[in-house]
mmCIF file with all atom_site columns, C-alpha atoms in Angstrom:
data_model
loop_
_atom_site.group_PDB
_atom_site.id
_atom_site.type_symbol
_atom_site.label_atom_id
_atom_site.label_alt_id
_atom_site.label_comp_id
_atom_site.label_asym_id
_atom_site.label_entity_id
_atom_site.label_seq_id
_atom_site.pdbx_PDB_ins_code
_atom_site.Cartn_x
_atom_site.Cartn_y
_atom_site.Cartn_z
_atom_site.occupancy
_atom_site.B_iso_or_equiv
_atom_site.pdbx_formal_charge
_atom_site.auth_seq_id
_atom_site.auth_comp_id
_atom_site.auth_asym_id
_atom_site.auth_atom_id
_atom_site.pdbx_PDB_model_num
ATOM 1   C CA . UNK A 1 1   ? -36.026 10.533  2.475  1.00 81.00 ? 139 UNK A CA 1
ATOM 2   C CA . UNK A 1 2   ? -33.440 11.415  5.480  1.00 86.00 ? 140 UNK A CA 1
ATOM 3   C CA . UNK A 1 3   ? -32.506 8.389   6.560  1.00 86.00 ? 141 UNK A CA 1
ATOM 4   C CA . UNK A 1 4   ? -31.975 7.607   2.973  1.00 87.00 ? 142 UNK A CA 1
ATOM 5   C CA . UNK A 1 5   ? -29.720 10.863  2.568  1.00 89.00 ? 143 UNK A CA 1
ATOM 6   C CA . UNK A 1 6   ? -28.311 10.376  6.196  1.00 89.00 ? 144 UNK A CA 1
ATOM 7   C CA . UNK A 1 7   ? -26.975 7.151   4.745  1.00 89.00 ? 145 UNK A CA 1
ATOM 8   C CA . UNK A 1 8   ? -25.457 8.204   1.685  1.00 88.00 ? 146 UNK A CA 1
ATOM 9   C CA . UNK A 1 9   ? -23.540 10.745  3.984  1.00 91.00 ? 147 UNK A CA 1
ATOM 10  C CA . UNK A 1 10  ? -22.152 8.301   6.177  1.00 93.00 ? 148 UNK A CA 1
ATOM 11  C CA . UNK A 1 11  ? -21.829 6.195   3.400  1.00 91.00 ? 149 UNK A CA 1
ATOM 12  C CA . UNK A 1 12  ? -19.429 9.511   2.006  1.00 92.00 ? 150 UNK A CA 1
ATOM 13  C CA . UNK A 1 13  ? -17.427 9.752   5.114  1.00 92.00 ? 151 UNK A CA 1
ATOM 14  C CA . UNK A 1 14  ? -16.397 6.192   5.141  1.00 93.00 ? 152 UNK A CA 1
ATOM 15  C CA . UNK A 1 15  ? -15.165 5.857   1.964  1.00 94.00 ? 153 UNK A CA 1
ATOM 16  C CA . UNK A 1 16  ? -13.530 9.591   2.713  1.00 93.00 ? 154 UNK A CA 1
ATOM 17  C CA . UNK A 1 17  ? -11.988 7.941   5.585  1.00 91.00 ? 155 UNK A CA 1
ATOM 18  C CA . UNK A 1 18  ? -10.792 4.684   3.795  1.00 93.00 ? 156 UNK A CA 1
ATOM 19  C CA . UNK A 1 19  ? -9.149  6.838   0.986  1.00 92.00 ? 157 UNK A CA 1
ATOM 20  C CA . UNK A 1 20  ? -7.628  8.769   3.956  1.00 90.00 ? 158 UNK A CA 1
ATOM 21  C CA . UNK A 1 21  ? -6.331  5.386   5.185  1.00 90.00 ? 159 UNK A CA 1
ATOM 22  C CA . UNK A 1 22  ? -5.035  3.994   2.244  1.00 92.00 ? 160 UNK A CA 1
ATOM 23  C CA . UNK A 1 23  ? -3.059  7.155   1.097  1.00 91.00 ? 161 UNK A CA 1
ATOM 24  C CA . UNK A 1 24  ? -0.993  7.345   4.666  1.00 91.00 ? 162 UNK A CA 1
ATOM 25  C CA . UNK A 1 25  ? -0.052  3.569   4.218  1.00 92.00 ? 163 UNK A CA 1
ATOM 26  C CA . UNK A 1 26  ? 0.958   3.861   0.657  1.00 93.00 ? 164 UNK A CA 1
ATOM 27  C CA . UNK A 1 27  ? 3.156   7.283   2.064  1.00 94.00 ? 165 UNK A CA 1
ATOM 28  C CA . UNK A 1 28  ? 4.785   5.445   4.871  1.00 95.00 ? 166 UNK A CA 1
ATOM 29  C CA . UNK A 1 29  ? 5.336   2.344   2.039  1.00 95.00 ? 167 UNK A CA 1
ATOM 30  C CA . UNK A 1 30  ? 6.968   4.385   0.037  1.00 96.00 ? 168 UNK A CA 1
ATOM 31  C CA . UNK A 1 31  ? 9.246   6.171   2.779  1.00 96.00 ? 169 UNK A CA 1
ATOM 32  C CA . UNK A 1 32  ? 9.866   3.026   3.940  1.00 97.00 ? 170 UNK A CA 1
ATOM 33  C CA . UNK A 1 33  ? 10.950  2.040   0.201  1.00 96.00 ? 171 UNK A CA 1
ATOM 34  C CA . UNK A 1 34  ? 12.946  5.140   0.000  1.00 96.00 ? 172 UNK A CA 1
ATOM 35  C CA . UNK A 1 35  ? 14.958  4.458   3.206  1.00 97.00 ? 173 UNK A CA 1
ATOM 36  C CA . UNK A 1 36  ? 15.597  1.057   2.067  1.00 96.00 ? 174 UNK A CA 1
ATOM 37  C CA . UNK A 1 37  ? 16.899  1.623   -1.322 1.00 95.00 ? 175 UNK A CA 1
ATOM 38  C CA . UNK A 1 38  ? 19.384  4.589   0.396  1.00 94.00 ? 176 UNK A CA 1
ATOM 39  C CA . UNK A 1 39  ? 20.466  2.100   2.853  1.00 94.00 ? 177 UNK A CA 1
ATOM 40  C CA . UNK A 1 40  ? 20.895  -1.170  0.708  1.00 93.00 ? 178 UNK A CA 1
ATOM 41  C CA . UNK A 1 41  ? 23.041  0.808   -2.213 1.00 93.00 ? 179 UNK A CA 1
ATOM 42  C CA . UNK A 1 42  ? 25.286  1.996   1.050  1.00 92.00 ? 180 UNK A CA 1
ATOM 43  C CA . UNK A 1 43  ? 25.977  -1.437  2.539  1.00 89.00 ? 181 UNK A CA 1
ATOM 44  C CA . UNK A 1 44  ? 25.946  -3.029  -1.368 1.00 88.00 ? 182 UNK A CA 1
ATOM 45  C CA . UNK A 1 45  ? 29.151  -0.143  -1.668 1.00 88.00 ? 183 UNK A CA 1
ATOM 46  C CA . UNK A 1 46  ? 30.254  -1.408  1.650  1.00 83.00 ? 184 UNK A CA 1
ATOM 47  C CA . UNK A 1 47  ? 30.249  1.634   3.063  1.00 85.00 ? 185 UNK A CA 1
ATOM 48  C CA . UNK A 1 48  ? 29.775  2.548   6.650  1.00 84.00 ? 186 UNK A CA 1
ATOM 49  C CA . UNK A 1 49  ? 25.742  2.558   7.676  1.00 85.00 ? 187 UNK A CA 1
ATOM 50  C CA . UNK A 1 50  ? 24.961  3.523   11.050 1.00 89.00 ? 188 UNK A CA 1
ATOM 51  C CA . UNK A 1 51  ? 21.251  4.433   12.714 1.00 93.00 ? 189 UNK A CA 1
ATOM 52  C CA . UNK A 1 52  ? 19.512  7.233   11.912 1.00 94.00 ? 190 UNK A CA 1
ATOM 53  C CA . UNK A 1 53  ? 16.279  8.938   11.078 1.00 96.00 ? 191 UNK A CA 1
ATOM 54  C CA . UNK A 1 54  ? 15.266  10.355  7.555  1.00 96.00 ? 192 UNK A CA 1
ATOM 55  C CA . UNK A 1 55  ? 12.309  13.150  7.366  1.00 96.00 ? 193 UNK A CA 1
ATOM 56  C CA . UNK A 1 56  ? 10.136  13.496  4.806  1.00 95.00 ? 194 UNK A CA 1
ATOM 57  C CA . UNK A 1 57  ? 7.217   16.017  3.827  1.00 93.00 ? 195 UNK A CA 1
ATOM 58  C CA . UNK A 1 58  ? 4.533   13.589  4.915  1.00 90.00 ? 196 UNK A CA 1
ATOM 59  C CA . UNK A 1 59  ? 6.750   12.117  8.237  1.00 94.00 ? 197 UNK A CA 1
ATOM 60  C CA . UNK A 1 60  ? 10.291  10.723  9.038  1.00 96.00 ? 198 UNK A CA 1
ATOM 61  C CA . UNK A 1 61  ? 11.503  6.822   8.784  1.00 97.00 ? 199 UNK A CA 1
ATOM 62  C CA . UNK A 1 62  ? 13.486  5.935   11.899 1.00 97.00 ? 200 UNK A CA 1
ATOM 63  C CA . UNK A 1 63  ? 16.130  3.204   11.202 1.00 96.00 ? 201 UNK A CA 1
ATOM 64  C CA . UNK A 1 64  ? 18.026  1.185   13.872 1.00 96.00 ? 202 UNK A CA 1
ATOM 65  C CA . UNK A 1 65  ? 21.071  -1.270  12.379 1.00 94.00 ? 203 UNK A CA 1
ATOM 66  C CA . UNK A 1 66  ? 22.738  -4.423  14.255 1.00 92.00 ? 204 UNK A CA 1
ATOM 67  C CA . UNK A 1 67  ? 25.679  -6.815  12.818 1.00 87.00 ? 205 UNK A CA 1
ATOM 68  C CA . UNK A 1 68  ? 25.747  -10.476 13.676 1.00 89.00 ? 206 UNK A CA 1
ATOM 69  C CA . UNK A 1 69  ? 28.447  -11.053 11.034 1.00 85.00 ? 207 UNK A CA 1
ATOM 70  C CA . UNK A 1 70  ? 27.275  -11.740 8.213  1.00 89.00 ? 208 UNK A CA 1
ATOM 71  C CA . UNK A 1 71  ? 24.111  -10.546 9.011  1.00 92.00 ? 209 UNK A CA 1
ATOM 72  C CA . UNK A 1 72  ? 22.871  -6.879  9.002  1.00 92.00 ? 210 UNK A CA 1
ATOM 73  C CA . UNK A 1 73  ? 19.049  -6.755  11.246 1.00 94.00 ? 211 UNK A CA 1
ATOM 74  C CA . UNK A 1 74  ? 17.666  -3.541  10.092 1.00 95.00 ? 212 UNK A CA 1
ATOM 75  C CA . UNK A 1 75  ? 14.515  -2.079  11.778 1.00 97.00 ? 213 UNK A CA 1
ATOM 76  C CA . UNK A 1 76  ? 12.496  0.921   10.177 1.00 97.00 ? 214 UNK A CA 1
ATOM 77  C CA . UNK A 1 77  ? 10.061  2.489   11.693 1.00 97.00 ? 215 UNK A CA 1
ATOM 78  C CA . UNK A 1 78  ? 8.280   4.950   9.254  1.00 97.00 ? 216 UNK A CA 1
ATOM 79  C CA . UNK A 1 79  ? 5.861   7.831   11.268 1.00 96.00 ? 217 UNK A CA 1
ATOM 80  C CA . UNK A 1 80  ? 3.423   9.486   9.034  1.00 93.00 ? 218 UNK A CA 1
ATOM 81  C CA . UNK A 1 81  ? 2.302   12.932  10.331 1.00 91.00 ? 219 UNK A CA 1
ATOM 82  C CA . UNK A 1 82  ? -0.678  12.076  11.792 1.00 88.00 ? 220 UNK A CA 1
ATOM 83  C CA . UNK A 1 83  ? 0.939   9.306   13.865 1.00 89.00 ? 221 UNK A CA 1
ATOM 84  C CA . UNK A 1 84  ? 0.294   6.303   12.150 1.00 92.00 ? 222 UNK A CA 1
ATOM 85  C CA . UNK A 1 85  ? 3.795   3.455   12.450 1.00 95.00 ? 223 UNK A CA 1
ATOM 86  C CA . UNK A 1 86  ? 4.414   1.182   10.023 1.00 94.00 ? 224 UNK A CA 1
ATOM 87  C CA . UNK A 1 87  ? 7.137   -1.289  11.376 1.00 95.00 ? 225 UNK A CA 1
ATOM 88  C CA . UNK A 1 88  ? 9.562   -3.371  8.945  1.00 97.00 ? 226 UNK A CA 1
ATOM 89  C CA . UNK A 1 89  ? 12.164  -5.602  9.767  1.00 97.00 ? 227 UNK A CA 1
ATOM 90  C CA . UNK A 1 90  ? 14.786  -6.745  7.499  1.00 96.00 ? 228 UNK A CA 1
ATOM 91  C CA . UNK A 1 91  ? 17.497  -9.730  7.295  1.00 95.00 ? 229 UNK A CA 1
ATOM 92  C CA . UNK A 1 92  ? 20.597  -8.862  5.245  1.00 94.00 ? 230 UNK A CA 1
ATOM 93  C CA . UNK A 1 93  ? 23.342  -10.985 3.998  1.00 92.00 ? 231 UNK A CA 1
ATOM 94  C CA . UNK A 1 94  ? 25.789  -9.355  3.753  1.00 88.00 ? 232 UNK A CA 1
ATOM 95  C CA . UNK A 1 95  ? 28.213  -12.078 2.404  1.00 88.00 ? 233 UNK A CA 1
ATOM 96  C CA . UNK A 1 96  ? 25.597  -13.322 -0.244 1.00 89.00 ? 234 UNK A CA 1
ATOM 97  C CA . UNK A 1 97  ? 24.481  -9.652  -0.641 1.00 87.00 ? 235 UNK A CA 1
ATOM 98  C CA . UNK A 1 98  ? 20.895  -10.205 -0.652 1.00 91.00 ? 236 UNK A CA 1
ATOM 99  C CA . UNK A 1 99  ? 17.512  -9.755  1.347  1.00 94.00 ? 237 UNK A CA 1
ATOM 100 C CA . UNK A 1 100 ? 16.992  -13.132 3.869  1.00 94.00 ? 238 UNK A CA 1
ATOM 101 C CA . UNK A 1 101 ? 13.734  -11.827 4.946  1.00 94.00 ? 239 UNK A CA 1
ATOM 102 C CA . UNK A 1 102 ? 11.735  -8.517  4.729  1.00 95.00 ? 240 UNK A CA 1
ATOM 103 C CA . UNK A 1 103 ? 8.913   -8.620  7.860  1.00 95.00 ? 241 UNK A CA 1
ATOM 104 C CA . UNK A 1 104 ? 6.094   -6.319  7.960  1.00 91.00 ? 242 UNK A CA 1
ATOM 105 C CA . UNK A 1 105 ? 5.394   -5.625  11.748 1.00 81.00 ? 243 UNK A CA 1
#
């Protein structure tokens, strides 16, 4: 009877821990998303966009920018409190004014 209750308590804290998990990737995913739409309707607008870093309640999304005309290379580093990263990299045309490639790192 205790190992079979010792089991269904570990059995608890994994899938406490995997739920843990999965709600700070979907929070730095949606940071990330956040960052991205703020940034893309800027250089869409062709307005100036320069690096930065953009807090949130659960962390902060760190964003570098480089031109290689026509090309924007945007790097965004989202930070949730706890310290998990969650790298993207992203391609821009800016000519064509689209998305050449969107790399999770």
């Amino acid at each position: 009877m205790t190992a079979y209750l010792l089991h269904h308590i570990q059995l608890y804290n994994l899938e406490k821990r995997f739920y843990f998990e999965t709600n700070q990737v979907h929070d730095l995913e949606i940071m990330i998303k956040y960052v991205w739409d703020m940034l893309e309707a800027q250089i869409v607008n062709d307005e100036y966009v320069e690096s930065g870093i953009k807090d949130f309640s659960t962390g902060e999304v760190e964003f570098n920018i480089s031109e290689k005309e026509p090309l924007l290379t945007i790097v965004l580093r989202a930070r949730a409190l706890s310290g998990r990263v969650n790298d993207v990299k992203v391609i821009y045309d800016q000519n064509e004014k689209k998305v050449i490639s969107w790399q999770q790192q």
